[in-house]
CSV table of C-alpha atoms in Angstrom, one decimal:
chain,number,residue,atom,x,y,z
A,20,MET,CA,39.1,8.3,21.1
A,21,ARG,CA,37.7,5.4,23.1
A,22,ILE,CA,39.1,6.9,26.4
A,23,VAL,CA,37.6,10.3,25.7
A,24,ALA,CA,34.2,8.8,24.9
A,25,VAL,CA,34.2,6.9,28.2
A,26,LEU,CA,35.1,10.1,30.1
A,27,LEU,CA,32.4,12.1,28.4
A,28,PHE,CA,29.8,9.4,29.4
A,29,VAL,CA,30.9,8.9,33.0
A,30,CYS,CA,31.8,12.4,34.2
A,31,GLY,CA,28.8,14.5,33.5
A,32,LEU,CA,30.7,17.2,31.8
A,33,ALA,CA,29.8,20.8,31.2
A,34,ALA,CA,26.8,21.1,28.9
A,35,ALA,CA,29.4,22.1,26.3
A,36,ASP,CA,33.1,22.4,26.6
A,37,TRP,CA,34.4,25.6,28.3
A,38,PRO,CA,37.8,25.8,26.7
A,39,GLN,CA,39.0,29.3,27.7
A,40,TRP,CA,38.3,32.5,29.5
A,41,ARG,CA,34.5,33.1,29.6
A,42,GLY,CA,33.7,30.1,27.4
A,43,PRO,CA,33.8,29.0,23.8
A,44,ASN,CA,32.9,32.5,22.5
A,45,ARG,CA,34.5,34.5,25.4
A,46,ASP,CA,31.0,36.0,26.1
A,47,GLY,CA,30.2,34.2,29.4
A,48,ILE,CA,27.3,32.3,27.8
A,49,VAL,CA,26.8,28.7,29.0
A,50,THR,CA,24.7,26.3,26.9
A,51,GLY,CA,22.5,23.5,28.3
A,52,THR,CA,19.6,23.7,30.7
A,53,THR,CA,19.2,25.0,34.2
A,54,PRO,CA,17.6,23.0,37.0
A,55,ALA,CA,13.8,22.8,37.0
A,56,ALA,CA,13.9,23.7,40.6
A,57,TRP,CA,16.9,25.1,42.6
A,58,PRO,CA,17.6,23.3,45.9
A,59,ASP,CA,17.9,25.1,49.2
A,60,LYS,CA,21.5,24.0,49.4
A,61,LEU,CA,24.2,22.7,47.0
A,62,THR,CA,26.0,19.5,47.9
A,63,ARG,CA,29.8,19.5,48.0
A,64,LYS,CA,30.8,16.3,46.2
A,65,TRP,CA,34.6,16.7,46.2
A,66,ASN,CA,37.3,19.2,47.3
A,67,ILE,CA,41.0,19.2,46.6
A,68,VAL,CA,43.8,21.6,47.5
A,69,ILE,CA,45.5,22.8,44.3
A,70,GLY,CA,47.1,26.0,45.5
A,71,GLU,CA,46.6,29.8,45.3
A,72,GLY,CA,45.4,31.9,42.4
A,73,HIS,CA,42.4,33.4,40.6
A,74,SER,CA,42.8,31.5,37.4
A,75,SER,CA,39.4,30.1,36.3
A,76,PRO,CA,39.0,26.4,35.7
A,77,ILE,CA,38.2,25.3,32.1
A,78,ALA,CA,36.7,22.1,30.7
A,79,ALA,CA,37.7,20.2,27.5
A,80,MET,CA,38.4,16.6,26.4
A,81,GLY,CA,36.3,15.3,29.3
A,82,ARG,CA,38.6,16.9,31.8
A,83,VAL,CA,38.9,20.0,34.0
A,84,PHE,CA,42.2,22.0,33.6
A,85,THR,CA,43.6,24.4,36.2
A,86,LEU,CA,46.5,26.7,36.7
A,87,SER,CA,47.6,27.6,40.3
A,88,ARG,CA,50.5,28.3,42.6
A,89,GLU,CA,52.3,26.2,45.2
A,90,GLY,CA,55.1,28.1,46.9
A,91,ASP,CA,57.4,29.4,44.2
A,92,THR,CA,56.1,27.1,41.5
A,93,GLU,CA,53.1,27.3,39.1
A,94,VAL,CA,51.2,24.0,38.7
A,95,VAL,CA,49.1,23.0,35.7
A,96,ARG,CA,46.7,20.1,36.3
A,97,ALA,CA,44.2,17.9,34.4
A,98,LEU,CA,41.5,16.5,36.6
A,99,GLU,CA,38.6,14.0,36.4
A,100,PRO,CA,35.4,16.1,36.7
A,101,ALA,CA,33.5,13.3,38.6
A,102,SER,CA,36.0,12.9,41.4
A,103,GLY,CA,38.6,15.7,41.3
A,104,LYS,CA,41.3,13.0,40.8
A,105,VAL,CA,44.5,14.4,39.2
A,106,ILE,CA,45.1,12.8,35.8
A,107,TRP,CA,48.4,14.6,35.2
A,108,GLN,CA,50.2,17.7,36.5
A,109,GLN,CA,53.2,19.8,35.5
A,110,SER,CA,55.0,22.5,37.3
A,111,TYR,CA,57.7,25.1,36.7
A,112,ALA,CA,59.6,27.7,38.8
A,113,ALA,CA,57.7,31.0,39.1
A,114,PRO,CA,59.0,33.1,42.0
A,115,TYR,CA,57.1,36.3,42.3
A,116,THR,CA,57.0,39.4,44.5
A,117,MET,CA,53.6,41.0,44.7
A,118,ASN,CA,53.0,44.8,44.4
A,119,PRO,CA,52.2,45.8,48.0
A,120,ALA,CA,49.1,47.6,46.8
A,121,ALA,CA,47.6,44.3,45.7
A,122,GLU,CA,49.2,42.0,48.3
A,123,SER,CA,45.8,40.9,49.6
A,124,HIS,CA,45.0,39.4,46.1
A,125,GLY,CA,47.9,37.0,46.4
A,126,LYS,CA,50.7,36.0,44.0
A,127,GLY,CA,48.4,34.6,41.4
A,128,PRO,CA,48.3,33.2,38.8
A,129,LYS,CA,45.3,35.2,37.4
A,130,SER,CA,45.2,34.2,33.8
A,131,THR,CA,42.8,31.5,32.6
A,132,PRO,CA,44.3,28.7,30.4
A,133,VAL,CA,43.1,28.1,26.8
A,134,PHE,CA,42.5,24.7,25.2
A,135,SER,CA,42.6,24.2,21.4
A,136,SER,CA,43.4,21.3,19.0
A,137,GLY,CA,44.5,19.0,21.8
A,138,LYS,CA,46.8,21.6,23.4
A,139,LEU,CA,46.6,23.6,26.6
A,140,CYS,CA,48.3,27.0,26.9
A,141,THR,CA,48.8,28.9,30.1
A,142,PHE,CA,50.1,32.4,30.9
A,143,GLY,CA,51.7,32.6,34.3
A,144,ILE,CA,51.8,35.6,36.8
A,145,ASN,CA,55.3,36.5,35.5
A,146,GLY,CA,54.2,36.3,31.9
A,147,THR,CA,55.5,32.8,31.1
A,148,LEU,CA,53.6,31.3,28.2
A,149,SER,CA,53.6,27.5,28.2
A,150,CYS,CA,52.0,24.9,25.9
A,151,PHE,CA,51.3,21.3,26.9
A,152,ASP,CA,49.8,18.3,25.3
A,153,ALA,CA,46.4,18.2,26.9
A,154,ALA,CA,46.1,14.4,26.9
A,155,THR,CA,49.4,13.6,28.6
A,156,GLY,CA,50.7,16.9,30.1
A,157,ARG,CA,53.9,16.7,28.1
A,158,PRO,CA,55.4,20.2,27.7
A,159,LEU,CA,55.6,21.2,24.1
A,160,TRP,CA,57.1,24.7,24.2
A,161,ARG,CA,57.6,27.7,26.5
A,162,ASN,CA,58.4,31.4,26.2
A,163,ASP,CA,59.3,33.6,29.2
A,164,PHE,CA,60.0,36.8,27.2
A,165,LYS,CA,63.0,37.7,29.4
A,166,ALA,CA,65.2,38.2,26.4
A,167,GLN,CA,62.6,40.6,24.8
A,168,PHE,CA,61.5,42.8,27.8
A,169,LYS,CA,63.1,44.1,30.9
A,170,THR,CA,59.9,43.3,32.8
A,171,THR,CA,57.6,40.6,31.7
A,172,ALA,CA,54.4,41.4,33.7
A,173,ALA,CA,52.2,44.4,34.4
A,174,GLY,CA,52.5,46.1,37.8
A,175,TYR,CA,50.0,43.8,39.5
A,176,GLY,CA,51.0,40.6,37.7
A,177,THR,CA,49.9,39.1,34.4
A,178,ALA,CA,46.1,38.8,34.2
A,179,MET,CA,45.2,38.7,30.5
A,180,SER,CA,44.0,35.2,29.3
A,181,PRO,CA,45.5,34.0,26.1
A,182,ILE,CA,43.3,33.4,23.0
A,183,VAL,CA,43.7,31.0,20.1
A,184,ASP,CA,42.6,31.9,16.6
A,185,SER,CA,43.6,30.8,13.2
A,186,GLY,CA,46.1,28.3,14.6
A,187,MET,CA,47.9,31.0,16.7
A,188,VAL,CA,47.9,31.6,20.4
A,189,ILE,CA,47.9,35.3,21.1
A,190,VAL,CA,49.1,37.1,24.3
A,191,HIS,CA,50.0,40.6,25.4
A,192,ALA,CA,53.6,40.2,26.8
A,193,GLY,CA,55.9,42.6,28.6
A,194,GLY,CA,55.5,45.0,31.5
A,195,ASN,CA,54.7,48.6,32.4
A,196,GLY,CA,55.5,50.9,29.5
A,197,ASN,CA,57.1,48.2,27.3
A,198,GLY,CA,55.3,45.3,25.7
A,199,ALA,CA,53.8,43.8,22.6
A,200,ILE,CA,50.7,41.8,21.5
A,201,GLU,CA,52.3,38.7,20.0
A,202,ALA,CA,51.0,35.7,18.0
A,203,PHE,CA,52.7,32.3,18.1
A,204,ASP,CA,52.1,29.2,16.1
A,205,LEU,CA,50.1,26.9,18.4
A,206,ASN,CA,52.1,23.8,17.3
A,207,SER,CA,55.6,25.1,17.3
A,208,GLY,CA,55.7,28.3,19.4
A,209,ALA,CA,57.3,30.2,16.5
A,210,GLN,CA,56.4,33.9,16.4
A,211,LYS,CA,54.0,34.8,13.6
A,212,TRP,CA,53.6,38.5,14.3
A,213,TYR,CA,53.8,41.2,17.0
A,214,TRP,CA,52.6,44.7,17.6
A,215,ASN,CA,54.5,46.9,20.2
A,216,GLY,CA,52.3,50.0,20.2
A,217,ASP,CA,51.3,49.8,23.8
A,218,ALA,CA,52.1,47.9,27.0
A,219,PRO,CA,49.8,45.3,28.5
A,220,ALA,CA,47.0,45.9,30.9
A,221,TYR,CA,44.9,43.3,32.7
A,222,ALA,CA,42.0,42.7,30.2
A,223,SER,CA,41.6,39.7,28.0
A,224,PRO,CA,41.0,40.1,24.3
A,225,VAL,CA,38.1,39.0,22.1
A,226,VAL,CA,38.1,38.2,18.4
A,227,VAL,CA,35.2,39.6,16.4
A,228,GLU,CA,34.5,40.3,12.7
A,229,LEU,CA,33.7,44.0,12.3
A,230,GLN,CA,33.1,45.5,8.9
A,231,GLY,CA,34.2,42.3,7.2
A,232,VAL,CA,37.6,42.1,9.0
A,233,ARG,CA,38.6,39.7,11.7
A,234,GLN,CA,39.8,41.8,14.6
A,235,LEU,CA,41.4,41.2,17.9
A,236,VAL,CA,40.1,43.8,20.4
A,237,THR,CA,41.4,44.5,23.9
A,238,GLN,CA,42.2,47.0,26.5
A,239,THR,CA,45.9,47.8,26.6
A,240,GLN,CA,47.7,50.0,29.1
A,241,ASN,CA,46.5,53.3,27.7
A,242,ASN,CA,44.0,52.4,24.9
A,243,ILE,CA,41.3,50.3,23.5
A,244,THR,CA,43.1,48.6,20.6
A,245,SER,CA,42.2,46.6,17.5
A,246,LEU,CA,44.6,44.5,15.5
A,247,ALA,CA,44.0,42.4,12.4
A,248,VAL,CA,44.1,38.8,13.5
A,249,ALA,CA,45.9,37.6,10.3
A,250,THR,CA,48.8,40.1,10.4
A,251,GLY,CA,48.9,42.0,13.7
A,252,GLU,CA,48.4,45.3,11.8
A,253,LEU,CA,46.9,48.1,13.9
A,254,LEU,CA,43.3,48.8,12.6
A,255,TRP,CA,42.3,51.4,15.2
A,256,LYS,CA,42.7,52.5,18.7
A,257,ILE,CA,41.2,55.1,21.1
A,258,PRO,CA,42.6,56.5,24.3
A,259,PHE,CA,41.3,54.7,27.4
A,260,ARG,CA,42.9,55.1,30.8
A,261,THR,CA,41.9,54.2,34.3
A,262,SER,CA,43.3,55.2,37.7
A,263,TYR,CA,46.7,53.5,38.4
A,264,GLU,CA,46.5,52.0,34.8
A,265,GLN,CA,44.1,49.3,35.7
A,266,ASN,CA,42.3,48.6,32.4
A,267,SER,CA,40.9,45.1,33.1
A,268,VAL,CA,37.4,44.6,31.5
A,269,THR,CA,37.1,42.3,28.5
A,270,PRO,CA,35.3,43.9,25.6
A,271,VAL,CA,31.8,42.5,25.0
A,272,VAL,CA,30.3,42.2,21.5
A,273,TYR,CA,26.8,43.4,20.8
A,274,GLY,CA,25.9,43.2,17.2
A,275,GLN,CA,28.4,45.4,15.4
A,276,SER,CA,29.1,47.4,18.6
A,277,LEU,CA,31.5,46.8,21.4
A,278,ILE,CA,30.6,47.3,25.1
A,279,LEU,CA,33.5,48.7,27.1
A,280,SER,CA,34.0,49.8,30.7
A,281,GLY,CA,36.7,50.6,33.3
A,282,LEU,CA,37.3,52.0,36.7
A,283,ASP,CA,35.4,55.4,36.9
A,284,ASN,CA,35.1,55.3,33.1
A,285,GLY,CA,31.4,54.5,32.8
A,286,LEU,CA,29.9,52.0,30.4
A,287,ILE,CA,30.4,52.7,26.7
A,288,ALA,CA,29.0,51.4,23.4
A,289,LEU,CA,31.4,51.8,20.5
A,290,ARG,CA,30.6,51.2,16.9
A,291,VAL,CA,33.3,50.6,14.3
A,292,ASN,CA,32.8,52.0,10.9
A,293,LYS,CA,34.8,51.9,7.6
A,294,ASP,CA,36.6,55.1,6.8
A,295,GLY,CA,38.1,54.9,3.3
A,296,GLY,CA,40.6,52.2,3.5
A,297,GLY,CA,40.6,52.2,7.3
A,298,PHE,CA,38.3,52.4,10.2
A,299,LYS,CA,36.9,55.0,12.6
A,300,THR,CA,35.0,54.6,15.8
A,301,GLU,CA,31.8,56.2,16.9
A,302,ARG,CA,30.6,56.4,20.5
A,303,VAL,CA,27.0,55.3,20.4
A,304,TRP,CA,26.2,56.0,24.1
A,305,GLU,CA,27.7,56.3,27.5
A,306,ASN,CA,26.4,55.6,31.0
A,307,THR,CA,28.7,57.3,33.5
A,308,GLN,CA,27.1,55.6,36.5
A,309,ALA,CA,27.5,52.0,35.3
A,310,ALA,CA,31.3,51.8,35.5
A,311,MET,CA,32.8,48.4,36.0
A,312,TYR,CA,36.2,47.7,37.5
A,313,MET,CA,37.4,44.1,37.2
A,314,SER,CA,34.1,42.4,36.3
A,315,THR,CA,33.1,41.8,32.7
A,316,PRO,CA,29.3,41.9,31.9
A,317,VAL,CA,27.2,39.5,30.0
A,318,ILE,CA,24.4,40.2,27.5
A,319,SER,CA,20.9,38.6,27.3
A,320,GLY,CA,18.9,39.8,24.4
A,321,ASP,CA,19.2,43.6,24.4
A,322,VAL,CA,20.2,43.9,28.1
A,323,ILE,CA,23.6,44.1,29.6
A,324,TYR,CA,24.0,42.6,33.1
A,325,GLY,CA,27.0,43.6,35.0
A,326,PHE,CA,28.6,44.4,38.3
A,327,GLY,CA,29.3,48.1,38.9
A,328,HIS,CA,32.0,49.2,41.3
A,329,LYS,CA,30.1,52.2,42.6
A,330,ASN,CA,28.0,52.0,45.9
A,331,LYS,CA,30.6,49.5,47.0
A,332,GLY,CA,29.6,47.0,44.4
A,333,GLN,CA,26.1,46.2,42.9
A,334,LEU,CA,24.5,44.3,40.0
A,335,LEU,CA,23.2,46.4,37.2
A,336,ALA,CA,21.0,46.0,34.1
A,337,VAL,CA,21.5,48.4,31.2
A,338,ASP,CA,19.7,48.7,27.9
A,339,ALA,CA,22.2,47.7,25.3
A,340,LYS,CA,20.5,49.9,22.6
A,341,THR,CA,20.4,53.2,24.6
A,342,GLY,CA,22.7,52.8,27.6
A,343,ALA,CA,19.9,53.6,30.0
A,344,THR,CA,20.1,51.9,33.4
A,345,LEU,CA,17.1,49.6,33.8
A,346,TRP,CA,17.7,48.7,37.4
A,347,SER,CA,20.4,48.6,40.1
A,348,GLY,CA,20.6,45.8,42.7
A,349,PRO,CA,21.4,46.0,46.4
A,350,PRO,CA,24.6,48.0,47.1
A,351,ARG,CA,27.6,46.9,49.2
A,352,GLN,CA,28.0,43.5,47.4
A,353,GLY,CA,31.8,43.5,47.4
A,354,GLU,CA,34.8,44.1,45.2
A,355,ASN,CA,34.1,41.8,42.4
A,356,ALA,CA,31.6,39.4,40.8
A,357,ALA,CA,32.4,36.9,38.0
A,358,ILE,CA,29.3,36.5,35.9
A,359,VAL,CA,28.1,33.9,33.4
A,360,ARG,CA,24.7,33.3,32.0
A,361,GLN,CA,22.8,30.1,31.3
A,362,GLY,CA,19.5,30.6,29.6
A,363,GLN,CA,17.6,33.1,31.8
A,364,MET,CA,19.8,32.5,34.8
A,365,LEU,CA,22.8,34.6,35.8
A,366,TYR,CA,25.4,32.9,38.0
A,367,VAL,CA,27.1,35.6,40.0
A,368,MET,CA,30.2,34.4,41.8
A,369,LYS,CA,31.1,37.2,44.3
A,370,ASN,CA,34.6,37.4,45.8
A,371,ASP,CA,33.2,36.8,49.3
A,372,ALA,CA,32.3,33.2,48.3
A,373,ASP,CA,28.6,33.8,47.8
A,374,LEU,CA,27.2,32.4,44.5
A,375,LEU,CA,24.0,34.1,43.5
A,376,VAL,CA,21.5,32.7,41.0
A,377,VAL,CA,19.7,35.7,39.5
A,378,ARG,CA,17.1,35.7,36.8
A,379,ALA,CA,18.0,37.8,33.8
A,380,ASN,CA,15.0,40.0,34.2
A,381,PRO,CA,15.1,43.4,32.5
A,382,LYS,CA,12.5,44.9,34.8
A,383,SER,CA,14.0,44.3,38.2
A,384,PHE,CA,16.6,42.5,40.3
A,385,GLU,CA,15.3,39.0,40.9
A,386,LEU,CA,17.4,36.8,43.2
A,387,VAL,CA,16.4,33.1,42.8
A,388,LYS,CA,18.9,31.5,45.2
A,389,GLN,CA,22.1,32.3,47.2
A,390,TYR,CA,24.7,29.7,48.1
A,391,THR,CA,27.9,30.0,50.1
A,392,VAL,CA,30.5,27.8,48.3
A,393,ALA,CA,33.7,28.4,50.2
A,394,ASP,CA,35.2,29.9,53.3
A,395,SER,CA,37.9,31.9,51.5
A,396,PRO,CA,37.9,34.4,48.6
A,397,THR,CA,36.5,33.4,45.3
A,398,TRP,CA,37.7,35.5,42.4
A,399,ALA,CA,37.6,32.9,39.6
A,400,HIS,CA,34.6,32.3,37.3
A,401,PRO,CA,32.5,29.3,38.2
A,402,LEU,CA,32.7,26.4,35.8
A,403,VAL,CA,29.1,25.2,35.0
A,404,MET,CA,28.7,21.4,34.7
A,405,ASP,CA,25.6,19.4,33.8
A,406,ASP,CA,24.8,18.9,37.5
A,407,GLY,CA,26.6,21.6,39.4
A,408,PHE,CA,29.5,24.1,39.6
A,409,VAL,CA,33.3,23.7,39.9
A,410,ILE,CA,34.5,26.5,42.2
A,411,LYS,CA,38.0,27.8,42.8
A,412,ASP,CA,38.5,29.5,46.1
A,413,LYS,CA,41.8,30.8,47.6
A,414,THR,CA,43.6,27.4,47.6
A,415,SER,CA,41.0,24.7,46.7
A,416,LEU,CA,38.9,23.4,43.9
A,417,SER,CA,35.4,22.0,44.7
A,418,PHE,CA,32.5,20.6,43.0
A,419,TRP,CA,29.1,21.7,44.2
A,420,GLY,CA,26.1,19.7,42.8
A,421,TRP,CA,22.5,20.8,42.5
A,422,LYS,CA,21.4,17.2,42.0
């Protein structure tokens, strides 16, 4: 405990730990305060080469954790936030051949690690689920699913980020046309339940209580699917398909509704209602022009801020109550933007290495600052610290300070 306390004091950690994909609540919301005044330039305080991949860095226990690729191995690291110094690292064999259609995206990994109860779980590009002691890096257990499925990754590689709930780590394992959402005991790796009603896509699940039931909701290969967290029982599902089976947007919770999107599928608000002893879904509204491809939106108040794929990529603001578009930002902004929100500021990490600071203004697009933070592609989410950002580019991890 003493070591952890020292690290927390010295390192200037994130305003609150960021232990998984899109933060503590998987909603992209960062706590803490934004700078009183944004500088003209950010200062790069350290930079280390950690290998390829789009996996986003996370923060917990006074450390930054990463998952990346070096050659034919995947490497898991714990780093000091103040210096980038490696505290521990582990690696395992992960040879992978990329689908030619996505060759420019590299061989991953794409999945973001999850930290819980002193343990770090990672999900590699081939669908290898590993659990480590977060303090020492000691491997605790691993499952590569090769005995269960003929193929262990979706067509463009595993991208879903694991989630921990009720002492279980939950993943969607398998490959095209054959897979299962499975829950494993976090401590032992023993399987607790599985549901094999659809194959994996590329989206990451959320856990939300709807109509008094704790539900795991995600995009699978052909559906939006909800399972009971406690048992894995199917609660409801609706058909949802995108071109080339690329379902990849994480569901966003808005009150008792879910905000959903996909390539050429518009933006949808879905309400879940009780129906006798089960559930039924109701489509509250749909905005056909606000479709999102790989980027998951964030919510501020009653406004959805996201990155639409139409017009070659642009930021959008949508009324969460009605689905009406409030404004559209400049077009031709690129393939993707990873978005988090801190207070009234949106941090928009575009894949072309431009980090935009945009005010969450429901009336108009309001760019506050724009920074270039790399000279190679940036697909991962930025990790927001008390005094700057940790940025993952194609092969490196950097800290860019605003102080």
